[in-house]
């Protein structure tokens, strides 16, 4: 059973739309949740979340963590074609265990 | 400049041949990781190493092998036992105890003909 579940797996929107990507996770020994953007190369870091209810923001992107309901959302407002990418969610657990990645959400923004 | 290098960027091999992918880092990181990514998919962990001369299997280790003889280097061999090796391979490293601070290499795209 997957420990980190992202939804939807793919999404097509028009430029200017707002999108919400979801990531749910298992709780045991949770330490952090990370969001990455990947465009045909190595993932680039977006956010790391450790505390519940505190929104992190970078331009049109924002993210928040709910440790009670065990999920995070990544919002992108006023989408642009350059936002087209795979968005990866990963969870870090206590100890030296590696990050656990979800399957990713493939976002396509069309003009 | 500190970072992670992977070579080559693109690799073509015939079916049945073993192939070794290079990963080098000069960040003085203790831990290194290999991931596989199939088209449109997330990252799946193949092997990881937290210290020199030690490594652990990830979720999809079958058909792969690694070595960690030096702190800076973590090569991955894709053997002929790997049924479907065509994929994008990413190497990453992290400081000791900070598995959530991943630095990724640029990746190697392996195509088996």
PDB file of C-alpha atoms in Angstrom:
ATOM      1  CA  UNK A   1       0.000   0.000   0.000  1.00  0.00           C
ATOM      2  CA  UNK A   2       1.365   3.414  -0.989  1.00  0.00           C
ATOM      3  CA  UNK A   3       2.467   5.605   1.895  1.00  0.00           C
ATOM      4  CA  UNK A   4       2.174   8.856  -0.074  1.00  0.00           C
ATOM      5  CA  UNK A   5      -0.784   9.328  -2.386  1.00  0.00           C
ATOM      6  CA  UNK A   6      -1.137  12.215  -4.791  1.00  0.00           C
ATOM      7  CA  UNK A   7      -4.281  13.256  -6.613  1.00  0.00           C
ATOM      8  CA  UNK A   8      -5.195  13.811  -9.292  1.00  0.00           C
ATOM      9  CA  UNK A   9      -2.558  11.893 -11.267  1.00  0.00           C
ATOM     10  CA  UNK A  10      -3.022  14.209 -14.218  1.00  0.00           C
ATOM     11  CA  UNK A  11      -4.795  17.460 -14.853  1.00  0.00           C
ATOM     12  CA  UNK A  12      -5.343  19.699 -17.860  1.00  0.00           C
ATOM     13  CA  UNK A  13      -6.319  23.335 -17.317  1.00  0.00           C
ATOM     14  CA  UNK A  14      -6.424  26.565 -19.276  1.00  0.00           C
ATOM     15  CA  UNK A  15      -4.101  29.482 -18.679  1.00  0.00           C
ATOM     16  CA  UNK A  16      -5.402  31.668 -15.868  1.00  0.00           C
ATOM     17  CA  UNK A  17      -7.120  28.840 -14.014  1.00  0.00           C
ATOM     18  CA  UNK A  18      -6.344  28.042 -10.364  1.00  0.00           C
ATOM     19  CA  UNK A  19      -5.373  24.481  -9.534  1.00  0.00           C
ATOM     20  CA  UNK A  20      -5.149  22.539  -6.287  1.00  0.00           C
ATOM     21  CA  UNK A  21      -2.969  19.458  -6.037  1.00  0.00           C
ATOM     22  CA  UNK A  22      -3.369  17.045  -3.162  1.00  0.00           C
ATOM     23  CA  UNK A  23      -0.990  14.830  -1.229  1.00  0.00           C
ATOM     24  CA  UNK A  24      -2.007  12.498   1.596  1.00  0.00           C
ATOM     25  CA  UNK A  25       0.386  10.450   3.691  1.00  0.00           C
ATOM     26  CA  UNK A  26       0.751   7.929   6.457  1.00  0.00           C
ATOM     27  CA  UNK A  27       1.431   9.392   9.859  1.00  0.00           C
ATOM     28  CA  UNK A  28       3.882   7.036  11.525  1.00  0.00           C
ATOM     29  CA  UNK A  29       7.058   8.969  12.448  1.00  0.00           C
ATOM     30  CA  UNK A  30       6.214  11.891  10.142  1.00  0.00           C
ATOM     31  CA  UNK A  31       8.835  14.627  10.024  1.00  0.00           C
ATOM     32  CA  UNK A  32       8.314  16.746   6.902  1.00  0.00           C
ATOM     33  CA  UNK A  33       6.468  17.004   3.597  1.00  0.00           C
ATOM     34  CA  UNK A  34       8.110  18.387   0.502  1.00  0.00           C
ATOM     35  CA  UNK A  35       6.852  19.581  -2.883  1.00  0.00           C
ATOM     36  CA  UNK A  36       8.971  19.511  -6.037  1.00  0.00           C
ATOM     37  CA  UNK A  37       8.416  20.636  -9.635  1.00  0.00           C
ATOM     38  CA  UNK A  38       9.903  18.536 -12.411  1.00  0.00           C
ATOM     39  CA  UNK A  39      10.207  19.518 -16.066  1.00  0.00           C
ATOM     40  CA  UNK A  40      11.970  16.725 -18.007  1.00  0.00           C
ATOM     41  CA  UNK A  41      15.033  16.900 -15.789  1.00  0.00           C
ATOM     42  CA  UNK A  42      15.882  16.804 -12.087  1.00  0.00           C
ATOM     43  CA  UNK A  43      13.164  17.910  -9.642  1.00  0.00           C
ATOM     44  CA  UNK A  44      13.453  21.425  -8.281  1.00  0.00           C
ATOM     45  CA  UNK A  45      12.511  22.140  -4.686  1.00  0.00           C
ATOM     46  CA  UNK A  46       9.389  24.206  -4.009  1.00  0.00           C
ATOM     47  CA  UNK A  47       8.400  23.910  -0.349  1.00  0.00           C
ATOM     48  CA  UNK A  48       9.106  21.995   2.823  1.00  0.00           C
ATOM     49  CA  UNK A  49       6.332  21.834   5.398  1.00  0.00           C
ATOM     50  CA  UNK A  50       6.680  20.652   8.954  1.00  0.00           C
ATOM     51  CA  UNK A  51       4.043  22.576  10.901  1.00  0.00           C
ATOM     52  CA  UNK A  52       0.311  22.305  10.492  1.00  0.00           C
ATOM     53  CA  UNK A  53      -1.698  25.293   9.307  1.00  0.00           C
ATOM     54  CA  UNK A  54       1.180  27.555   8.276  1.00  0.00           C
ATOM     55  CA  UNK A  55       0.968  28.535   4.628  1.00  0.00           C
ATOM     56  CA  UNK A  56       4.156  28.781   2.623  1.00  0.00           C
ATOM     57  CA  UNK A  57       4.039  31.053  -0.403  1.00  0.00           C
ATOM     58  CA  UNK A  58       6.247  31.748  -3.379  1.00  0.00           C
ATOM     59  CA  UNK A  59       4.762  33.962  -6.058  1.00  0.00           C
ATOM     60  CA  UNK A  60       1.682  32.251  -7.459  1.00  0.00           C
ATOM     61  CA  UNK A  61       2.399  29.014  -5.607  1.00  0.00           C
ATOM     62  CA  UNK A  62       1.368  28.260  -2.059  1.00  0.00           C
ATOM     63  CA  UNK A  63       1.164  25.183   0.106  1.00  0.00           C
ATOM     64  CA  UNK A  64      -0.211  24.186   3.462  1.00  0.00           C
ATOM     65  CA  UNK A  65      -0.057  21.104   5.667  1.00  0.00           C
ATOM     66  CA  UNK A  66      -2.826  19.574   7.775  1.00  0.00           C
ATOM     67  CA  UNK A  67      -1.244  17.157  10.253  1.00  0.00           C
ATOM     68  CA  UNK A  68      -4.586  16.215  11.761  1.00  0.00           C
ATOM     69  CA  UNK A  69      -6.095  15.068   8.468  1.00  0.00           C
ATOM     70  CA  UNK A  70      -2.692  13.941   7.104  1.00  0.00           C
ATOM     71  CA  UNK A  71      -2.599  15.848   3.852  1.00  0.00           C
ATOM     72  CA  UNK A  72      -1.102  18.813   2.083  1.00  0.00           C
ATOM     73  CA  UNK A  73      -2.270  20.909  -0.833  1.00  0.00           C
ATOM     74  CA  UNK A  74      -0.294  22.837  -3.409  1.00  0.00           C
ATOM     75  CA  UNK A  75      -2.163  25.751  -4.982  1.00  0.00           C
ATOM     76  CA  UNK A  76      -1.175  27.463  -8.187  1.00  0.00           C
ATOM     77  CA  UNK A  77      -3.100  30.599  -9.093  1.00  0.00           C
ATOM     78  CA  UNK A  78      -3.302  32.278 -12.512  1.00  0.00           C
ATOM     79  CA  UNK A  79      -1.615  29.297 -14.155  1.00  0.00           C
ATOM     80  CA  UNK A  80       0.750  29.806 -17.085  1.00  0.00           C
ATOM     81  CA  UNK A  81       2.011  27.373 -19.717  1.00  0.00           C
ATOM     82  CA  UNK A  82       5.347  27.391 -17.893  1.00  0.00           C
ATOM     83  CA  UNK A  83       3.643  25.727 -14.938  1.00  0.00           C
ATOM     84  CA  UNK A  84       3.229  22.569 -17.017  1.00  0.00           C
ATOM     85  CA  UNK A  85       5.254  19.911 -15.203  1.00  0.00           C
ATOM     86  CA  UNK A  86       5.058  16.929 -12.915  1.00  0.00           C
ATOM     87  CA  UNK A  87       4.541  17.999  -9.300  1.00  0.00           C
ATOM     88  CA  UNK A  88       5.999  15.571  -6.811  1.00  0.00           C
ATOM     89  CA  UNK A  89       5.119  15.232  -3.158  1.00  0.00           C
ATOM     90  CA  UNK A  90       7.566  13.495  -0.823  1.00  0.00           C
ATOM     91  CA  UNK A  91       7.423  12.723   2.876  1.00  0.00           C
ATOM     92  CA  UNK A  92      10.332  12.501   5.255  1.00  0.00           C
ATOM     93  CA  UNK A  93      10.021  10.233   8.226  1.00  0.00           C
ATOM     94  CA  UNK A  94      12.018  10.261  11.442  1.00  0.00           C
ATOM     95  CA  UNK A  95      15.393   8.608  11.510  1.00  0.00           C
ATOM     96  CA  UNK A  96      17.584   8.190   8.469  1.00  0.00           C
ATOM     97  CA  UNK A  97      14.980   6.571   6.251  1.00  0.00           C
ATOM     98  CA  UNK A  98      14.844   7.936   2.695  1.00  0.00           C
ATOM     99  CA  UNK A  99      12.105  10.220   1.463  1.00  0.00           C
ATOM    100  CA  UNK A 100       8.997   8.473   0.196  1.00  0.00           C
ATOM    101  CA  UNK A 101       7.692   9.948  -3.049  1.00  0.00           C
ATOM    102  CA  UNK A 102       4.175   9.921  -4.405  1.00  0.00           C
ATOM    103  CA  UNK A 103       3.471   9.078  -8.044  1.00  0.00           C
ATOM    104  CA  UNK A 104       3.247  12.746  -8.960  1.00  0.00           C
ATOM    105  CA  UNK A 105       0.598  14.900 -10.598  1.00  0.00           C
ATOM    106  CA  UNK A 106       1.145  15.740 -14.268  1.00  0.00           C
ATOM    107  CA  UNK A 107      -0.184  19.250 -14.859  1.00  0.00           C
ATOM    108  CA  UNK A 108      -0.705  20.523 -18.371  1.00  0.00           C
ATOM    109  CA  UNK A 109      -1.604  24.170 -18.852  1.00  0.00           C
ATOM    110  CA  UNK A 110      -2.924  25.009 -22.296  1.00  0.00           C
ATOM    111  CA  UNK A 111      -3.158  28.469 -23.812  1.00  0.00           C
TER     112      UNK A 111
ATOM    113  CA  UNK B   1      31.053  24.781  -7.536  1.00  0.00           C
ATOM    114  CA  UNK B   2      29.520  22.095  -5.348  1.00  0.00           C
ATOM    115  CA  UNK B   3      27.032  19.702  -6.798  1.00  0.00           C
ATOM    116  CA  UNK B   4      26.171  16.297  -8.159  1.00  0.00           C
ATOM    117  CA  UNK B   5      27.176  15.122 -11.593  1.00  0.00           C
ATOM    118  CA  UNK B   6      25.772  12.196 -13.508  1.00  0.00           C
ATOM    119  CA  UNK B   7      27.162  10.835 -16.703  1.00  0.00           C
ATOM    120  CA  UNK B   8      26.336  10.266 -19.388  1.00  0.00           C
ATOM    121  CA  UNK B   9      23.200  12.337 -19.968  1.00  0.00           C
ATOM    122  CA  UNK B  10      21.887   9.863 -22.551  1.00  0.00           C
ATOM    123  CA  UNK B  11      22.860   6.205 -22.832  1.00  0.00           C
ATOM    124  CA  UNK B  12      21.876   3.586 -25.355  1.00  0.00           C
ATOM    125  CA  UNK B  13      22.538  -0.089 -24.853  1.00  0.00           C
ATOM    126  CA  UNK B  14      21.575  -3.351 -26.450  1.00  0.00           C
ATOM    127  CA  UNK B  15      19.337  -5.737 -24.582  1.00  0.00           C
ATOM    128  CA  UNK B  16      21.290  -8.153 -22.401  1.00  0.00           C
ATOM    129  CA  UNK B  17      24.240  -5.840 -21.759  1.00  0.00           C
ATOM    130  CA  UNK B  18      25.162  -4.576 -18.318  1.00  0.00           C
ATOM    131  CA  UNK B  19      25.598  -0.822 -18.070  1.00  0.00           C
ATOM    132  CA  UNK B  20      27.015   1.379 -15.297  1.00  0.00           C
ATOM    133  CA  UNK B  21      25.696   4.868 -14.566  1.00  0.00           C
ATOM    134  CA  UNK B  22      28.012   7.297 -12.839  1.00  0.00           C
ATOM    135  CA  UNK B  23      27.127   9.577  -9.924  1.00  0.00           C
ATOM    136  CA  UNK B  24      29.679  11.865  -8.251  1.00  0.00           C
ATOM    137  CA  UNK B  25      29.169  14.555  -5.591  1.00  0.00           C
ATOM    138  CA  UNK B  26      31.550  17.088  -4.061  1.00  0.00           C
ATOM    139  CA  UNK B  27      29.147  18.278  -1.353  1.00  0.00           C
ATOM    140  CA  UNK B  28      30.730  16.097   1.320  1.00  0.00           C
ATOM    141  CA  UNK B  29      27.347  14.432   1.816  1.00  0.00           C
ATOM    142  CA  UNK B  30      27.256  11.120   3.621  1.00  0.00           C
ATOM    143  CA  UNK B  31      24.118   9.683   2.053  1.00  0.00           C
ATOM    144  CA  UNK B  32      23.472   8.978  -1.622  1.00  0.00           C
ATOM    145  CA  UNK B  33      20.449   7.591  -3.460  1.00  0.00           C
ATOM    146  CA  UNK B  34      19.427   6.178  -6.816  1.00  0.00           C
ATOM    147  CA  UNK B  35      15.904   6.635  -8.160  1.00  0.00           C
ATOM    148  CA  UNK B  36      14.192   5.372 -11.263  1.00  0.00           C
ATOM    149  CA  UNK B  37      11.489   7.355 -13.028  1.00  0.00           C
ATOM    150  CA  UNK B  38       9.262   6.028 -15.790  1.00  0.00           C
ATOM    151  CA  UNK B  39       7.388   8.390 -18.137  1.00  0.00           C
ATOM    152  CA  UNK B  40       4.801  10.446 -16.303  1.00  0.00           C
ATOM    153  CA  UNK B  41       5.539   8.719 -13.001  1.00  0.00           C
ATOM    154  CA  UNK B  42       7.036   9.605  -9.632  1.00  0.00           C
ATOM    155  CA  UNK B  43      10.415   8.529  -8.261  1.00  0.00           C
ATOM    156  CA  UNK B  44      11.021   4.995  -7.076  1.00  0.00           C
ATOM    157  CA  UNK B  45      13.988   4.223  -4.837  1.00  0.00           C
ATOM    158  CA  UNK B  46      16.440   1.631  -6.160  1.00  0.00           C
ATOM    159  CA  UNK B  47      19.316   1.695  -3.641  1.00  0.00           C
ATOM    160  CA  UNK B  48      20.692   4.061  -1.067  1.00  0.00           C
ATOM    161  CA  UNK B  49      23.872   4.364   0.959  1.00  0.00           C
ATOM    162  CA  UNK B  50      24.264   6.239   4.221  1.00  0.00           C
ATOM    163  CA  UNK B  51      27.958   5.605   4.656  1.00  0.00           C
ATOM    164  CA  UNK B  52      30.949   4.371   2.680  1.00  0.00           C
ATOM    165  CA  UNK B  53      31.069   0.594   2.137  1.00  0.00           C
ATOM    166  CA  UNK B  54      27.428   0.183   3.126  1.00  0.00           C
ATOM    167  CA  UNK B  55      24.194   0.326   1.128  1.00  0.00           C
ATOM    168  CA  UNK B  56      20.588  -0.804   1.389  1.00  0.00           C
ATOM    169  CA  UNK B  57      17.996  -1.966  -1.116  1.00  0.00           C
ATOM    170  CA  UNK B  58      15.138   0.332  -1.944  1.00  0.00           C
ATOM    171  CA  UNK B  59      11.736  -0.605  -3.297  1.00  0.00           C
ATOM    172  CA  UNK B  60      12.876  -1.846  -6.717  1.00  0.00           C
ATOM    173  CA  UNK B  61      16.439  -3.196  -6.292  1.00  0.00           C
ATOM    174  CA  UNK B  62      16.015  -6.339  -8.402  1.00  0.00           C
ATOM    175  CA  UNK B  63      18.222  -6.263 -11.478  1.00  0.00           C
ATOM    176  CA  UNK B  64      20.430  -3.460 -10.148  1.00  0.00           C
ATOM    177  CA  UNK B  65      23.673  -3.341  -8.171  1.00  0.00           C
ATOM    178  CA  UNK B  66      25.672  -0.546  -6.526  1.00  0.00           C
ATOM    179  CA  UNK B  67      28.950   0.080  -4.761  1.00  0.00           C
ATOM    180  CA  UNK B  68      30.118   2.801  -2.365  1.00  0.00           C
ATOM    181  CA  UNK B  69      33.882   2.583  -2.169  1.00  0.00           C
ATOM    182  CA  UNK B  70      34.346   6.348  -1.883  1.00  0.00           C
ATOM    183  CA  UNK B  71      32.199   8.986  -0.202  1.00  0.00           C
ATOM    184  CA  UNK B  72      31.966  11.002  -3.436  1.00  0.00           C
ATOM    185  CA  UNK B  73      30.906   8.196  -5.743  1.00  0.00           C
ATOM    186  CA  UNK B  74      27.879   5.895  -5.958  1.00  0.00           C
ATOM    187  CA  UNK B  75      27.753   4.097  -9.337  1.00  0.00           C
ATOM    188  CA  UNK B  76      24.695   2.098 -10.356  1.00  0.00           C
ATOM    189  CA  UNK B  77      24.942  -0.980 -12.572  1.00  0.00           C
ATOM    190  CA  UNK B  78      21.868  -1.989 -14.524  1.00  0.00           C
ATOM    191  CA  UNK B  79      22.273  -5.685 -15.132  1.00  0.00           C
ATOM    192  CA  UNK B  80      20.782  -7.908 -17.789  1.00  0.00           C
ATOM    193  CA  UNK B  81      18.454  -9.277 -15.096  1.00  0.00           C
ATOM    194  CA  UNK B  82      16.518  -6.003 -15.074  1.00  0.00           C
ATOM    195  CA  UNK B  83      13.501  -6.802 -17.229  1.00  0.00           C
ATOM    196  CA  UNK B  84      12.652  -3.298 -18.408  1.00  0.00           C
ATOM    197  CA  UNK B  85      15.605  -0.962 -17.857  1.00  0.00           C
ATOM    198  CA  UNK B  86      14.593   1.878 -20.173  1.00  0.00           C
ATOM    199  CA  UNK B  87      13.931   4.809 -17.832  1.00  0.00           C
ATOM    200  CA  UNK B  88      15.247   8.078 -16.420  1.00  0.00           C
ATOM    201  CA  UNK B  89      17.693   7.538 -13.556  1.00  0.00           C
ATOM    202  CA  UNK B  90      18.262  10.185 -10.891  1.00  0.00           C
ATOM    203  CA  UNK B  91      20.993  10.268  -8.295  1.00  0.00           C
ATOM    204  CA  UNK B  92      20.677  12.348  -5.129  1.00  0.00           C
ATOM    205  CA  UNK B  93      22.633  13.049  -1.977  1.00  0.00           C
ATOM    206  CA  UNK B  94      21.872  14.406   1.480  1.00  0.00           C
ATOM    207  CA  UNK B  95      23.861  15.457   4.527  1.00  0.00           C
ATOM    208  CA  UNK B  96      23.912  12.895   7.327  1.00  0.00           C
ATOM    209  CA  UNK B  97      20.635  12.876   9.242  1.00  0.00           C
ATOM    210  CA  UNK B  98      18.905  15.257   6.815  1.00  0.00           C
ATOM    211  CA  UNK B  99      17.151  12.941   4.381  1.00  0.00           C
ATOM    212  CA  UNK B 100      14.682  15.711   3.507  1.00  0.00           C
ATOM    213  CA  UNK B 101      17.414  17.973   2.102  1.00  0.00           C
ATOM    214  CA  UNK B 102      17.906  16.183  -1.208  1.00  0.00           C
ATOM    215  CA  UNK B 103      20.264  17.489  -3.859  1.00  0.00           C
ATOM    216  CA  UNK B 104      19.556  15.910  -7.243  1.00  0.00           C
ATOM    217  CA  UNK B 105      21.875  15.259 -10.138  1.00  0.00           C
ATOM    218  CA  UNK B 106      20.762  16.087 -13.695  1.00  0.00           C
ATOM    219  CA  UNK B 107      19.809  12.486 -14.461  1.00  0.00           C
ATOM    220  CA  UNK B 108      20.716   9.857 -17.050  1.00  0.00           C
ATOM    221  CA  UNK B 109      18.198   8.727 -19.636  1.00  0.00           C
ATOM    222  CA  UNK B 110      18.850   5.060 -20.437  1.00  0.00           C
ATOM    223  CA  UNK B 111      17.355   3.473 -23.519  1.00  0.00           C
ATOM    224  CA  UNK B 112      17.746  -0.235 -24.126  1.00  0.00           C
ATOM    225  CA  UNK B 113      17.310  -1.202 -27.756  1.00  0.00           C
TER     226      UNK B 113
END
